Coordinates of C-alpha atoms in Angstrom, one line a residue:
X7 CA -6.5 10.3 39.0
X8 CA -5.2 9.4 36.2
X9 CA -5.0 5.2 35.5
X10 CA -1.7 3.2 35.6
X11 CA -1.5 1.6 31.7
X12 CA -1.2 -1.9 32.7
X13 CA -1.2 -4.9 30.1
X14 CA -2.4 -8.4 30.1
X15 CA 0.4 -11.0 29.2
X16 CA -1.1 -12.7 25.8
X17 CA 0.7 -15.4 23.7
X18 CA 1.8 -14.1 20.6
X19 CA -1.1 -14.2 18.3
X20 CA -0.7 -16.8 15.0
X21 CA -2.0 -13.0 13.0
X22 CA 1.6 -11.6 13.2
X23 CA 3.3 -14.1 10.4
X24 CA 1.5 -16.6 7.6
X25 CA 1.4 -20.3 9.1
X26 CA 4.8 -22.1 8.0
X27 CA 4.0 -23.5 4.3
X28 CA 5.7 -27.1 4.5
X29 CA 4.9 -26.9 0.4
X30 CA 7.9 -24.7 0.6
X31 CA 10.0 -27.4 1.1
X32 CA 8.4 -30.0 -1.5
X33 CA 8.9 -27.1 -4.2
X34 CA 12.4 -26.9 -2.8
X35 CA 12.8 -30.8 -3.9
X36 CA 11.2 -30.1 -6.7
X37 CA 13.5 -27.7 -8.1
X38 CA 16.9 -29.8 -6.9
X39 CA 15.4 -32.7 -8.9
X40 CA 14.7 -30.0 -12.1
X41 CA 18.4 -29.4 -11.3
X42 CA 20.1 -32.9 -11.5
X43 CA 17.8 -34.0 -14.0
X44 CA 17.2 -30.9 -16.6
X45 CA 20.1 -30.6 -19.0
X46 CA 20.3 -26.4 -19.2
X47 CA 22.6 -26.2 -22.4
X48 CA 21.5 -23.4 -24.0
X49 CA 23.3 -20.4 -23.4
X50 CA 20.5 -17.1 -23.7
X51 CA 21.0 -14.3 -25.8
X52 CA 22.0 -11.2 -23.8
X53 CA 21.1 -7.9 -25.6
X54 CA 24.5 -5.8 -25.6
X55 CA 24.5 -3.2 -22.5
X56 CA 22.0 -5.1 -20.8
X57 CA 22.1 -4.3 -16.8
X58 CA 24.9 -6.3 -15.0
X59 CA 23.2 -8.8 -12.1
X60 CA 24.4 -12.1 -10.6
X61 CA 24.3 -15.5 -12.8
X62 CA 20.9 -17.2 -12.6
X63 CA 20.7 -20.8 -12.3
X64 CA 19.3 -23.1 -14.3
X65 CA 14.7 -23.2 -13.4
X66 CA 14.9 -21.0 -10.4
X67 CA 17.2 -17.8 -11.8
X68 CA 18.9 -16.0 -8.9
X69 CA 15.8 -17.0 -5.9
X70 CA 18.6 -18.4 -4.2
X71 CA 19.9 -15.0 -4.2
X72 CA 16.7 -13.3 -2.3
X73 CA 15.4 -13.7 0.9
X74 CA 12.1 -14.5 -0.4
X75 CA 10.4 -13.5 2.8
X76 CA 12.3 -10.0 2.6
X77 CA 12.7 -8.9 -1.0
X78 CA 12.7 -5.4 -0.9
X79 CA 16.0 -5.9 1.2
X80 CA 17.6 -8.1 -0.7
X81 CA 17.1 -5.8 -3.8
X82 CA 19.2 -3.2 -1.7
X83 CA 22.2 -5.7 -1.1
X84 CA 22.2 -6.8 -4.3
X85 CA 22.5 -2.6 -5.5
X86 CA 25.4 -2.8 -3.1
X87 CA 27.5 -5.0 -5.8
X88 CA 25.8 -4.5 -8.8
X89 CA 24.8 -0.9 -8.6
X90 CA 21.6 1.0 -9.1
X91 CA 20.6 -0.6 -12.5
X92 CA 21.0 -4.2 -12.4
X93 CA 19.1 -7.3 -13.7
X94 CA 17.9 -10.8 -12.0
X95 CA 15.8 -13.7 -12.7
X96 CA 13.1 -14.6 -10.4
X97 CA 12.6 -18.4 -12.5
X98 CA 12.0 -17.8 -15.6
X99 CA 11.4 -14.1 -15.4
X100 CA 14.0 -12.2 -16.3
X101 CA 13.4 -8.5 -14.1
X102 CA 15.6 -5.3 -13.9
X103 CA 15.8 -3.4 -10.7
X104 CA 16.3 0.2 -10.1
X105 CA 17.8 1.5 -7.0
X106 CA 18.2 5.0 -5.3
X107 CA 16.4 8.3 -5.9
X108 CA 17.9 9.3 -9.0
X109 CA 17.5 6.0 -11.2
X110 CA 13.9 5.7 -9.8
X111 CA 13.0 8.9 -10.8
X112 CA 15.0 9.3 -14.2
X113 CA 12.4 6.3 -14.9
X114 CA 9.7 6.9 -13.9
X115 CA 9.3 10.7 -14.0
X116 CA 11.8 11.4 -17.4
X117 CA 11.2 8.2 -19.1
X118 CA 7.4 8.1 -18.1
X119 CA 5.9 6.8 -21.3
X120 CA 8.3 3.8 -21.5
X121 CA 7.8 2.8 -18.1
X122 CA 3.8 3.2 -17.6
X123 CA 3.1 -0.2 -17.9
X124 CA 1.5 -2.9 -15.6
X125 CA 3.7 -6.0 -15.6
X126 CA 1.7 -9.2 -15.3
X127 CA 1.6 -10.6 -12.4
X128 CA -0.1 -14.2 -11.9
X129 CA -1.2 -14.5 -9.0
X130 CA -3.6 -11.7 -9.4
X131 CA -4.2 -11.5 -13.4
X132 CA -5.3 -14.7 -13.1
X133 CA -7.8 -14.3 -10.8
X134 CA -8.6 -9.9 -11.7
X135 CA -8.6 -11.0 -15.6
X136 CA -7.0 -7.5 -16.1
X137 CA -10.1 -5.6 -15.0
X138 CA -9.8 -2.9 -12.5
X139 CA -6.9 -0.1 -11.5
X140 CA -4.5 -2.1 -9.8
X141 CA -3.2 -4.7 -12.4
X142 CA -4.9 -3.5 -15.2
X143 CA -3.1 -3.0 -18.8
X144 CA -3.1 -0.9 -21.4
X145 CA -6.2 1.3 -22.4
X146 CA -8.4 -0.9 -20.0
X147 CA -6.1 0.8 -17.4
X148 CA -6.0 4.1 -19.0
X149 CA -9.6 4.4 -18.8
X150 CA -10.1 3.5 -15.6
X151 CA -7.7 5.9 -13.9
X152 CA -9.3 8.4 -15.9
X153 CA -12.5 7.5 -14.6
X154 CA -11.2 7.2 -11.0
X155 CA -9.2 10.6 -10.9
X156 CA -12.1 12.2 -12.8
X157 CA -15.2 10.7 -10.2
X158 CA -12.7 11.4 -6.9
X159 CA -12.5 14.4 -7.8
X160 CA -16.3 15.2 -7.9
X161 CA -16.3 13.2 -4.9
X162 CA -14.6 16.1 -2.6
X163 CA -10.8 15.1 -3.0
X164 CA -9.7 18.0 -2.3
X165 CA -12.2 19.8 -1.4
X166 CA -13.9 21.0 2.1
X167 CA -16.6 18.6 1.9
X168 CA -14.6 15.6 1.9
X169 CA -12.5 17.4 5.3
X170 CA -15.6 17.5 6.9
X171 CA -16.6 14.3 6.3
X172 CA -13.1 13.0 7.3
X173 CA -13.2 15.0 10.6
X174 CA -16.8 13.7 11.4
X175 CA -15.2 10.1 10.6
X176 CA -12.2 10.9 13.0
X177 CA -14.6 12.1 15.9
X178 CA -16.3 8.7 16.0
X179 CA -13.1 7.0 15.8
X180 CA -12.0 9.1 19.2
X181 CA -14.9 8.4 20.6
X182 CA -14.7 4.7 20.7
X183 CA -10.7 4.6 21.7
X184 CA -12.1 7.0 24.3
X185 CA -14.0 4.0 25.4
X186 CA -11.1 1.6 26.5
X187 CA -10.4 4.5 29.3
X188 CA -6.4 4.1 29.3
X189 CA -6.4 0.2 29.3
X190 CA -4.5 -1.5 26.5
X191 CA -6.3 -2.3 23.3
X192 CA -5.1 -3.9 19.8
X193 CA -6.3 -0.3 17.2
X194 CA -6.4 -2.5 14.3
X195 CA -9.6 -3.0 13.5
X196 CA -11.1 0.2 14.2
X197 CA -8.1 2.2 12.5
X198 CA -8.9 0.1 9.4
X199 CA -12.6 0.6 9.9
X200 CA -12.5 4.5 10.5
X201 CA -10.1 5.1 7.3
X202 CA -12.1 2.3 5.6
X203 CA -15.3 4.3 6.3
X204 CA -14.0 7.2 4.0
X205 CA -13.8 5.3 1.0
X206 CA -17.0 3.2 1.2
X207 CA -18.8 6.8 1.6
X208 CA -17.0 7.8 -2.0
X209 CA -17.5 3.5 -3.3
X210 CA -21.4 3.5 -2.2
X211 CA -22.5 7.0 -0.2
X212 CA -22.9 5.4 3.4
X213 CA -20.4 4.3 6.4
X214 CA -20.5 1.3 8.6
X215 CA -20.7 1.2 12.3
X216 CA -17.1 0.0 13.3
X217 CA -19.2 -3.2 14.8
X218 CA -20.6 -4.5 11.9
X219 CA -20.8 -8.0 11.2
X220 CA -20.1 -7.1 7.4
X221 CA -17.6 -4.6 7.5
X222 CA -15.6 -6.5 10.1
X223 CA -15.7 -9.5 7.2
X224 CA -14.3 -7.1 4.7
X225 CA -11.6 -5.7 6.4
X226 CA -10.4 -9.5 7.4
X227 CA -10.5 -10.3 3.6
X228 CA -8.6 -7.3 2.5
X229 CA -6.7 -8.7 5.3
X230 CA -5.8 -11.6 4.0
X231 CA -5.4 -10.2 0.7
X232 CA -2.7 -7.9 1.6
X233 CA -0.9 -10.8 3.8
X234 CA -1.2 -13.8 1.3
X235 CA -0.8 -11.5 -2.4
X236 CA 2.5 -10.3 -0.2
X237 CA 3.8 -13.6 0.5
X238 CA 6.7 -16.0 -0.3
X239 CA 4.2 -18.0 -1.7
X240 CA 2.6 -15.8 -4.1
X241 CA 6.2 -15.3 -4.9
X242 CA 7.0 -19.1 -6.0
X243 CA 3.8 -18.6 -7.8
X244 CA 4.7 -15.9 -10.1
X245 CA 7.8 -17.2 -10.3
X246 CA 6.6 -20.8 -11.6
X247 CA 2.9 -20.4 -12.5
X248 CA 2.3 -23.0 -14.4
X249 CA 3.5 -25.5 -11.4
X250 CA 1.8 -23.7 -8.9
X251 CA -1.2 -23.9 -10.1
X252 CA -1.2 -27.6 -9.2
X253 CA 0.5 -27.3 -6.0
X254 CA -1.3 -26.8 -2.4
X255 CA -0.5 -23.8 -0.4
X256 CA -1.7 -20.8 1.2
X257 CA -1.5 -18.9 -2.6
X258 CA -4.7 -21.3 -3.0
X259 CA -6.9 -19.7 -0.4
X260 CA -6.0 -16.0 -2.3
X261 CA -9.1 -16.7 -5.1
X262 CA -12.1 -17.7 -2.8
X263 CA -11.0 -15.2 -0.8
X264 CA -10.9 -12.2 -3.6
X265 CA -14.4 -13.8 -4.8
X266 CA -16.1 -13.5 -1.6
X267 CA -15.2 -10.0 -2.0
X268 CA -16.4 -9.3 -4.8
X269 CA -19.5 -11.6 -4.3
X270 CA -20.5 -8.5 -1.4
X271 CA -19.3 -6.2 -4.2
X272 CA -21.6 -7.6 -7.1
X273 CA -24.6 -7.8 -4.6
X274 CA -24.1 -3.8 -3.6
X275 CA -24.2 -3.0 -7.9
X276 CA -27.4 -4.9 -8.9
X277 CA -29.2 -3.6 -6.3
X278 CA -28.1 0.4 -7.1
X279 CA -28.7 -0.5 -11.1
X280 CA -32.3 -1.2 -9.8
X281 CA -32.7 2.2 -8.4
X282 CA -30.2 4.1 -10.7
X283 CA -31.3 8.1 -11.2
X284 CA -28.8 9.3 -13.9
X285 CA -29.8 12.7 -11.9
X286 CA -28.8 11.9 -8.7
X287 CA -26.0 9.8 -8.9
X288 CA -24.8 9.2 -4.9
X289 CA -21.4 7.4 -5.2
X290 CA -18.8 5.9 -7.6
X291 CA -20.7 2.9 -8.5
X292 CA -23.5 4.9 -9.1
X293 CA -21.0 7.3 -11.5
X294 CA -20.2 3.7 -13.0
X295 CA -23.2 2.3 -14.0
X296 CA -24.1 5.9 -15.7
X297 CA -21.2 5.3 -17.8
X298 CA -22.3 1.9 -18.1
X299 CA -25.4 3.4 -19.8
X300 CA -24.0 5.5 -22.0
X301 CA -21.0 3.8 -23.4
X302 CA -21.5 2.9 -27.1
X303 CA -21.3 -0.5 -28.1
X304 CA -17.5 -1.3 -29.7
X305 CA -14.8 -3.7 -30.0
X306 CA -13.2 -2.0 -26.3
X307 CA -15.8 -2.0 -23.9
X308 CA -14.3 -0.8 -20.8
X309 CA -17.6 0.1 -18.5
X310 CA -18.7 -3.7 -17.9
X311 CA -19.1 -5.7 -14.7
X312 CA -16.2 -7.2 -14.5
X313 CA -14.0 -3.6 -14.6
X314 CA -16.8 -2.2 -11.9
X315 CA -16.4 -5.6 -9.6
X316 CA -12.8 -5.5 -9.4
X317 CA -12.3 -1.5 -9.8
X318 CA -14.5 -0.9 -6.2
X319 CA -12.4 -4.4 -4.4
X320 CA -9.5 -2.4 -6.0
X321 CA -10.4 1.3 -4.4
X322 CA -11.2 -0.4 -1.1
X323 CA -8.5 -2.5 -0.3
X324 CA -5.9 0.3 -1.3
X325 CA -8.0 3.2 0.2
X326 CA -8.2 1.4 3.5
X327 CA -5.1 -0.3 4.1
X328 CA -2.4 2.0 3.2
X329 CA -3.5 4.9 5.1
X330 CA -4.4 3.2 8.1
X331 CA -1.4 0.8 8.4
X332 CA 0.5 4.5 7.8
X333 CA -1.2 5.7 11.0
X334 CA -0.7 2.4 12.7
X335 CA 2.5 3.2 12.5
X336 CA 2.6 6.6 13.6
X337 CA 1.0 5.8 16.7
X338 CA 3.7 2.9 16.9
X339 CA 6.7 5.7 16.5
X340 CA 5.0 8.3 19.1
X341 CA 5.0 6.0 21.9
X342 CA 8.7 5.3 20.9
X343 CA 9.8 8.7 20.9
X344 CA 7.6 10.6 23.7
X345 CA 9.5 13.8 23.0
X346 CA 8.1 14.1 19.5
X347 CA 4.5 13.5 20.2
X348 CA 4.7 16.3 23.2
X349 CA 6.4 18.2 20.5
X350 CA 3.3 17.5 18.1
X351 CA 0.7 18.2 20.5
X352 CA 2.6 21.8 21.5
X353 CA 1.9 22.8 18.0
X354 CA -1.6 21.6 18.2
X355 CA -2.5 23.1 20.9
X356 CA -0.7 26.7 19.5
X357 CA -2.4 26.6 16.3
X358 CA -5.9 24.3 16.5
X359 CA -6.3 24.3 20.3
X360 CA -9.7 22.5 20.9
X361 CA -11.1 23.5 17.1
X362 CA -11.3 20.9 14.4
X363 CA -8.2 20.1 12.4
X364 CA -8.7 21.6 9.2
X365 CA -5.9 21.5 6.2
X366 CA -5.5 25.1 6.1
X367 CA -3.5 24.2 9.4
X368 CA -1.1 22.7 7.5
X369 CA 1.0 25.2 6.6
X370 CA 1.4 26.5 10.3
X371 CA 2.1 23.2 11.9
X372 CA 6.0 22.4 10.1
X373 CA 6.8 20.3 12.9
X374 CA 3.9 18.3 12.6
X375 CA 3.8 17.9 8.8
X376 CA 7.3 16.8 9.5
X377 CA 6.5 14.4 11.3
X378 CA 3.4 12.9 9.5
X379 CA 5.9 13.1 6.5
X380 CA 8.7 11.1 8.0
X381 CA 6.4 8.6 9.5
X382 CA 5.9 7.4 5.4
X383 CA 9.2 8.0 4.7
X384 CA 10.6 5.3 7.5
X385 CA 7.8 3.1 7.8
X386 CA 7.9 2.4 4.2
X387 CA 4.8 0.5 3.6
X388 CA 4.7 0.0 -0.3
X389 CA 9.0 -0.9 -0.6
X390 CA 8.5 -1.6 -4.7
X391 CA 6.8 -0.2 -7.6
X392 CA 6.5 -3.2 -10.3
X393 CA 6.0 -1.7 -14.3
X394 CA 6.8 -2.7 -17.8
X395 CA 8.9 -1.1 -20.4
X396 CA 6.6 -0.6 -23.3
X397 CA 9.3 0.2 -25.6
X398 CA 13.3 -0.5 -25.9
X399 CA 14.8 2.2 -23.6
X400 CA 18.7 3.2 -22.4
X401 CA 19.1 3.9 -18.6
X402 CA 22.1 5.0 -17.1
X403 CA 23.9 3.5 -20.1
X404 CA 21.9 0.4 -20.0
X405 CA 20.0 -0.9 -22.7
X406 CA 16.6 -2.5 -21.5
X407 CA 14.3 -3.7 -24.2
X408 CA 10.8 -3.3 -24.5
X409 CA 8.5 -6.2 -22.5
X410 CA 11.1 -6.1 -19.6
X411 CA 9.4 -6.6 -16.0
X412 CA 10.9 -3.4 -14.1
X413 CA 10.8 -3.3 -10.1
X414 CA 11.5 0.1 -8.6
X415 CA 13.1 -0.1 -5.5
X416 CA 11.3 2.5 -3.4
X417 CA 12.9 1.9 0.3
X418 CA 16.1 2.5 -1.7
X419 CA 14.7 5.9 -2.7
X420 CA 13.0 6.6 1.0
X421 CA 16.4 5.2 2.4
X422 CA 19.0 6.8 -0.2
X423 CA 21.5 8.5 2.1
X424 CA 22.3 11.3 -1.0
X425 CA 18.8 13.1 0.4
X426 CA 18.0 11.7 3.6
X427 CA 20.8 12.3 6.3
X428 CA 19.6 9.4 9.1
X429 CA 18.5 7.1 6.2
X430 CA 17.9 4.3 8.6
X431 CA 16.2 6.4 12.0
X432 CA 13.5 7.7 12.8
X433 CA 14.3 11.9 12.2
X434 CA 11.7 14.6 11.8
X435 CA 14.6 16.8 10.5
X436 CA 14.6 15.2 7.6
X437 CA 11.8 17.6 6.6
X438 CA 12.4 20.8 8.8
X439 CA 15.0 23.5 8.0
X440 CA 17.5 25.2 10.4
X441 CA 15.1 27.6 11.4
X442 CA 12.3 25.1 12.0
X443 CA 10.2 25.8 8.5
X444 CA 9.1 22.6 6.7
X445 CA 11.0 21.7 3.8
X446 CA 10.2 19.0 1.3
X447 CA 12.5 16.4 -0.1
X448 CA 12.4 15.5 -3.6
X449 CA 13.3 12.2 -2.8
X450 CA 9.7 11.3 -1.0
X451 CA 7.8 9.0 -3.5
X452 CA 6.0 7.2 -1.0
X453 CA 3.2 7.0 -3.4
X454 CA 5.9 6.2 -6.2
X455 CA 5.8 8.9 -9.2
X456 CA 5.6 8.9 -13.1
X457 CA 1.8 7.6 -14.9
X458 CA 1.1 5.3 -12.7
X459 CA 1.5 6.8 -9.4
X460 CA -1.4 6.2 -7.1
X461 CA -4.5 7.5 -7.4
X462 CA -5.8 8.5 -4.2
X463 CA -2.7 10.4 -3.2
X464 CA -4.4 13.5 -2.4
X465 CA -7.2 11.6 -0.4
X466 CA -4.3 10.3 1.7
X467 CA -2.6 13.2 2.1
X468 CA -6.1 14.5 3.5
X469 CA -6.6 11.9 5.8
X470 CA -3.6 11.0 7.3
X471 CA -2.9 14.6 8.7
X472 CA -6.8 15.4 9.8
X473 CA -6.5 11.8 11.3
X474 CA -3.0 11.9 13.2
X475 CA -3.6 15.7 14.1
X476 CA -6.9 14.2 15.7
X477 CA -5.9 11.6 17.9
X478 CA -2.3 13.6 19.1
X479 CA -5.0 16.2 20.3
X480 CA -7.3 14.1 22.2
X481 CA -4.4 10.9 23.5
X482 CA -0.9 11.0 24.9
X483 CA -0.3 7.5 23.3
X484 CA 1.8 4.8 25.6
X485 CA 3.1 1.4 25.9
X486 CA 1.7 -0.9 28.0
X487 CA 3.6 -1.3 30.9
X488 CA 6.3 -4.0 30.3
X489 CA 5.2 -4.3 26.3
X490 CA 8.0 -4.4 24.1
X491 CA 7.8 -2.7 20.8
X492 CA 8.5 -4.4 18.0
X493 CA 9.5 -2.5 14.5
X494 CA 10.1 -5.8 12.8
X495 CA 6.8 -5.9 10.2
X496 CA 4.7 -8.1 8.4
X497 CA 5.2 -9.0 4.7
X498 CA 2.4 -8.7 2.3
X499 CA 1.8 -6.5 -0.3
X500 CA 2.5 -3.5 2.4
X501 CA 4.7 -3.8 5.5
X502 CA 2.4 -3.4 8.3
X503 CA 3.1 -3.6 12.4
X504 CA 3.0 -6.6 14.2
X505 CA 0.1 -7.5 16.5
X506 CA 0.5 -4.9 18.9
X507 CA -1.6 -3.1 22.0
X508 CA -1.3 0.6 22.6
X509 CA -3.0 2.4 25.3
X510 CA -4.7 5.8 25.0
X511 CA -4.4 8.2 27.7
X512 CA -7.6 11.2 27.5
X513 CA -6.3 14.6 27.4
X514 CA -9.5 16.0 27.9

């Protein structure tokens, strides 16, 4: 007989928002007494043609005009007035934003080279140095994509091996929400464990059992990162960096906490130089350290300790926690709408039945690929792209010179109501035809476009349909009885779901 999902009234956990910063309010006084005591006579020079945007005060620029603890929302209201190329100050930093599918991609796709650059971002620079993929620069970052696309690939993105190992990853998972038997669980942890598994077998050629001490550590730092690097916070501290600095805060906690990381990271290097076979080389690092070797002393060393620390902390954290919050909330929308996830597992059980999910499905599962596809589109993890113009440019008429920090507005693109006709629901249609036959939208960036589009897009790809396609055929998912379900996420870097419980019902 099959068990009643029942749930156990909980207060809601401290996890689903950062701890109220009262240093938000002394900065606030701060800035009023910057405001009555500064004298702010200088008028700035404007370049001719330079995007419209709303007067900036005098210190803060236009914060007053964001809703620092939703951004990517105020960027869209501000569109509204200003249109789709328009400039703000966030303090001293003067910023243009680009809204809607075809600015975006006129950009970043047609204007490529003079929007491939990293801006700088304090928070993180300071601490990274510039090393790594993320918020590298320049030929430091050039090199190191190269080196990450290039090492992936021999990895098996792509390819059959890395399925298989993807599938075996995916069994295990099943196998421990198999163990809750129906009652309500929180599928944080071991979603970000299972995913997280994936890329620590490319980063150093093992997996972690989803009850380690250490990986259970590392997953609450990256954590942490996301949720603190994301926050109002970190905001006020790009905006102001030079008073921040000095100023408690939760943006304080964001260094010891990237050093522990790569603490675990530096520990895991040294001990794989010690046994390095330039033969047999096992995993990235091991690809890194072989490079290492061979790279010729010069001015530009890019294959140094620093780059291989912060490149692996960079390929975790983003390897983990976008996929996984993606299938967080999948899970999330398919015990909302019932009638799509029977829809989903029909189709499974037409084309896979009890076989293993392989991607050669694909292509005869529309309804499902609709549906993984329109769970990125409206859950929207990564709403921004931030680059740099590296030289003067004209867009849409607009003259934007070289050195200008550029945010690209990506929930305008995955919400622009020119390619998607229920910008603001949750509609599998989006991607189907009349006739049922998936169609893609040229407006899905959800791992932005142009040079710097993200790296691991194909190992996404991979994952979240062998993943999703896995649980759907093994669980009905359900609310807990009574359990509301909340849509409202968590800012950080990504928007993730709120501390939630889900129960799984077997349907073997």
């Amino acid at each position: 007989m099959q068990k009643v999902c029942t749930m156990q009234t909980k207060e809601g956990s401290s996890e689903d928002m950062l701890p109220f910063d009262p240093v938000t309010v002394l900065l606030s006084i701060i800035v009023c007494i910057f405001l009555v005591t500064v004298l702010y006579k200088k008028k700035e020079d404007v370049p001719q043609n330079y995007p419209p945007g709303p007067k900036p005060l005098p210190i803060i620029g236009n914060i007053l005009n964001l809703d620092i603890e939703k951004a990517h929302l105020s960027f869209l209201e501000l569109a509204k007035k200003y249109g789709p190329v328009y400039s703000i100050k966030v303090g001293v930093q003067k910023m243009v934003v680009l809204c809607g599918y075809d600015t975006v991609r006129e950009a970043l796709v047609n204007h490529a080279e003079e929007f491939a650059e990293r801006p700088t971002t304090p928070i993180f620079t300071d601490i990274t140095k510039g090393y790594g993929l993320i918020f590298s620069r320049g030929h430091n970052s050039k090199a190191m994509r190269r080196f990450t696309l290039s090492t992936l690939r021999d990895f098996g993105m792509g390819k059959r091996t890395l399925e298989d190992k993807i599938n075996e990853e995916s069994n295990r998972l099943v196998e421990t929400i198999k163990s809750y038997k129906g009652e309500p669980f929180d599928n944080n942890m071991i979603m970000n464990a299972a995913v997280g598994n994936i890329i620590v077998s490319i980063l150093l050629g093992h997996r972690f059992d989803y009850n380690d001490p250490k990986l259970q550590r590392l997953l609450t730092i990256i954590r942490d990162i996301i949720r603190i690097g994301g926050s109002p916070m970190a905001l006020l501290y790009n905006a102001f960096p030079s008073l921040m600095r000095w100023i408690p805060g939760s943006h304080k906690t964001l260094r010891p906490t990237i050093d522990e990381f790569n603490s675990f990271v530096r520990e895991v290097f040294t001990k794989q130089r010690d046994q390095l076979d330039v033969n047999d080389q096992r995993n990235l690092i091991d690809c890194f350290l072989v490079k290492q070797k061979e790279e010729k002393p010069n001015p530009e060393l890019y294959f140094h300790d620093g780059n291989l620390t912060t490149l692996v902390t960079d390929l975790f954290s983003a390897g983990m926690e976008t996929t996984s919050t993606t299938l967080r909330w999948g899970i999330l929308l398919m015990m909302k709408y019932p009638d799509v996830q029977e829809k989903v597992q029909k189709e499974i059980e037409k084309v896979i039945g009890s076989a293993e999910p392989q991607l050669v499905h694909r292509q005869h599962m529309p309804y499902t690929d609709a549906v993984v596809h329109e769970i990125q589109r409206f859950s929207d993890i990564t709403p921004f792209v931030a680059r740099e113009t590296t030289q003067d440019v004209i867009l849409k008429g607009f003259f934007i010179p070289k050195g200008t920090h550029i945010v690209g507005s990506l929930t305008s693109v995955l919400r622009d109501p020119k390619y998607f006709q229920k910008p603001n629901e949750f509609y599998p249609q989006h991607f189907l035809d009349s006739e049922g036959n998936f169609v893609r939208s040229e407006a899905f960036i959800p791992f932005s476009a142009g040079r710097r589009s993200c790296a691991g897009e194909n190992l996404a790809k991979m994952e979240l349909f062998i993943f999703f396609t896995k649980l759907l055929q093994n669980f009905t998912f359900k609310s807990p009885l009574g359990a509301k379900l909340d849509f409202n996420p968590i800012i950080g870097i990504t928007l993730a779901p709120r501390k939630h419980e889900i129960c799984a019902i077997s349907r073997n």
